[in-house]
Short mmCIF file of C-alpha atoms in Angstrom, two decimals:
data_model
loop_
_atom_site.label_atom_id
_atom_site.label_comp_id
_atom_site.label_asym_id
_atom_site.label_seq_id
_atom_site.Cartn_x
_atom_site.Cartn_y
_atom_site.Cartn_z
CA MET A 1 -22.65 -4.63 25.83
CA LYS A 2 -19.87 -3.21 23.66
CA VAL A 3 -17.27 -5.59 22.29
CA ALA A 4 -14.06 -4.44 20.43
CA LYS A 5 -13.37 -5.93 16.90
CA ASP A 6 -10.33 -7.72 18.19
CA THR A 7 -12.03 -8.83 21.14
CA ALA A 8 -14.81 -10.34 19.35
CA CYS A 9 -12.18 -12.15 16.84
CA ALA A 10 -10.09 -13.46 19.70
CA LEU A 11 -13.33 -14.99 21.32
CA GLY A 12 -14.52 -16.49 17.86
CA TRP A 13 -11.42 -17.84 17.18
CA LEU A 14 -11.14 -19.86 20.83
CA ALA A 15 -14.82 -21.08 20.57
CA GLY A 16 -14.16 -22.18 16.85
CA THR A 17 -10.92 -24.13 17.50
CA THR A 18 -12.44 -25.51 20.43
CA LEU A 19 -15.46 -26.45 18.73
CA GLY A 20 -13.07 -27.98 15.99
CA SER A 21 -11.03 -29.84 18.15
CA GLY A 22 -13.89 -31.33 19.97
CA ILE A 23 -15.33 -32.69 16.44
CA ALA A 24 -11.97 -34.07 15.75
CA PHE A 25 -11.68 -35.87 18.98
CA LEU A 26 -15.16 -37.30 18.84
CA LEU A 27 -14.44 -38.54 15.16
CA GLN A 28 -11.15 -39.78 16.29
CA TRP A 29 -9.46 -37.98 13.52
CA GLN A 30 -5.72 -37.69 13.27
CA SER A 31 -3.17 -35.21 11.95
CA TYR A 32 -4.21 -33.60 8.96
CA ASP A 33 -7.96 -34.01 9.35
CA ALA A 34 -7.68 -32.57 12.85
CA VAL A 35 -5.75 -29.60 11.79
CA TRP A 36 -8.41 -29.02 8.86
CA SER A 37 -10.90 -29.19 11.22
CA VAL A 38 -9.53 -26.80 14.15
CA ALA A 39 -8.53 -24.50 11.23
CA ILE A 40 -11.99 -24.36 9.57
CA GLY A 41 -13.77 -24.02 12.89
CA GLY A 42 -11.58 -21.28 13.89
CA ALA A 43 -12.09 -19.18 10.78
CA ALA A 44 -15.89 -20.04 11.28
CA GLY A 45 -15.81 -18.92 14.88
CA ILE A 46 -14.49 -15.38 13.44
CA MET A 47 -16.80 -14.96 10.95
CA VAL A 48 -19.85 -15.91 13.46
CA ALA A 49 -18.37 -13.47 15.84
CA LEU A 50 -17.99 -10.34 13.41
CA VAL A 51 -21.40 -11.03 12.16
CA TYR A 52 -22.92 -11.08 15.63
CA ARG A 53 -20.95 -7.99 16.70
CA PHE A 54 -22.22 -6.18 13.57
CA PHE A 55 -25.84 -7.52 14.21
CA ILE A 56 -25.78 -6.31 17.94
CA ARG A 57 -24.47 -3.08 17.12
CA ARG A 58 -27.09 -2.52 14.49
CA VAL A 59 -30.03 -3.59 16.59
CA GLN A 60 -28.74 -1.42 19.37
CA TRP A 61 -28.18 1.37 17.19
CA HIS A 62 -32.03 1.31 15.84
CA GLY A 63 -33.23 0.66 19.41
CA THR A 64 -31.56 3.84 20.84
CA GLN A 65 -32.88 5.89 17.30
CA LYS A 66 -36.68 4.59 18.20
CA ASN A 67 -36.45 5.50 21.76
CA SER A 68 -34.93 8.95 21.45
CA PRO A 69 -36.85 12.21 21.87
CA GLN A 70 -37.64 14.06 18.68
#
């Protein structure tokens, strides 16, 4: 599955901020604590999405190289 870099970042940001706000809600954090939780979750989500995208592309590329006729 091919995913563009901006799509991976957007999905990572969405997942990270959702996770961050869920954690803030469960811990009943207010204001600044919740904002930091959401911001850190969003940044972490982007990083995970980009690393995952790079890893998947690398695995797919190596997979096609092994199966190609020589």
